[in-house]
């Protein structure tokens, strides 16, 4: 037989590999992303609801922060993970708008779906979306207003923070937290604005407004030995010494062997241990320090020694807290006590140990080099405090961006409606398929004001019609007014958001959509079995195995 003309079957992928491709695969990916969008939809806006998530370990989280929800949902669909990534990127880059970017990306995919079903190439849609995104970003930059308030930027920052908090758990306490949030960002180095230097400590119990802002450093009282209560708990203008030295009397190691012939020699060995630690303590006392902090333990001998000399000490201070203390009070961490100079010591206006809830906290106030601050958050339950922390993080990031760039745009769906109108008008100037795709992009932008209305229980169709009418008359700042349950000029009402938040959200949503549209094949490898899978258990007789 002649097999010369037959093409042999070539196996490239291993058996069990799932390969799906074509237009159906793109639509399947879009449907997965829409499922994510449906999960987040109810959380958008000031009247959005929270989601309660229970992890496999039983830990509960209550949140309406898009990035947090997506992180905890444990999404397994490979295409839907793209939405998780853009939400996290939005959170890291600008802090706010994590829900908006996910909903926007989902809506762009939803608008692209009919075109795909009608047979239009995904590359044509990608090209149209990319052009629409460029036009939208340019329009936002044109509409953004640089606000100057006669040199007083605090007013601008408070308004941006208030808008960021409007959809959060702390919206009812906004007056209190807006001030705290702006104080926190303004206490940082205005060149670097490193938000990692804002320490946040959570203390269960009390009301949310019992939270404290410390212009300096605060950390929980560390593990302490007998004699600690005899130490002074308050100093004015203290000298602060930071160490990376263990001040503890160590016993001989179990495997150590010391051979002595006389009792005096044994005494010399024991006395040497005492002499070493007493020398260290004397050197610290001679340095003039009133407060001694160490990353390593400070034992009972040292604690009592310091108490007798009116010196405060804290051992096992966390590295993060120690670094922020150094930044705030000055000085440097010392790894030896033998050469402590005056420039190695830091200082502050006031140090005191105070009771916060059921915990005691060491607080350093009035730091000369205060480029750091600490927020002590209170609340009735751990879940509440955790959500307060996430809400403040978003507001702090928004304030940080507003300082860097003073450009703001009106919130409440106003900017989306104006850009949507602009893209509709632009689409009428071009011909062919691109006109339809540009129009679809414009329609997708309306999902933000529509969802805001639905979550607030308003008639979305009526409100959107009013908004379209207002924007066609040139009312660029008109958006959803939740107080009057109608439309209004949100710029005049100081509902402001940094333009950067909107630009980043549009760019991220468009890129994620284009990425999903450009993937038309998914190859999923079969999960590998353990090495001994399918092998008979020890002592078992396998099929066809000879018995002996």
Short mmCIF file of N, CA and C in Angstrom, two decimals, residues 540-548:
data_model
loop_
_atom_site.label_atom_id
_atom_site.label_comp_id
_atom_site.label_asym_id
_atom_site.label_seq_id
_atom_site.Cartn_x
_atom_site.Cartn_y
_atom_site.Cartn_z
N UNK A 540 -1.59 -3.20 46.02
CA UNK A 540 -2.80 -3.53 45.24
C UNK A 540 -2.39 -4.27 43.98
N UNK A 541 -3.31 -5.09 43.47
CA UNK A 541 -3.02 -5.83 42.24
C UNK A 541 -3.59 -5.06 41.07
N UNK A 542 -2.74 -4.64 40.15
CA UNK A 542 -3.20 -3.91 38.98
C UNK A 542 -3.76 -4.85 37.94
N UNK A 543 -4.54 -4.28 37.03
CA UNK A 543 -5.14 -5.08 35.96
C UNK A 543 -4.06 -5.71 35.12
N UNK A 544 -4.14 -7.01 34.95
CA UNK A 544 -3.20 -7.71 34.06
C UNK A 544 -1.83 -7.93 34.68
N UNK A 545 -1.64 -7.62 35.96
CA UNK A 545 -0.32 -7.83 36.57
C UNK A 545 -0.23 -9.28 37.04
N UNK A 546 0.86 -9.94 36.73
CA UNK A 546 0.99 -11.34 37.13
C UNK A 546 1.07 -11.47 38.65
N UNK A 547 0.42 -12.48 39.19
CA UNK A 547 0.49 -12.75 40.63
C UNK A 547 1.55 -13.81 40.90
N UNK A 548 2.27 -13.61 41.93
CA UNK A 548 3.33 -14.58 42.25
C UNK A 548 3.12 -15.13 43.62
#
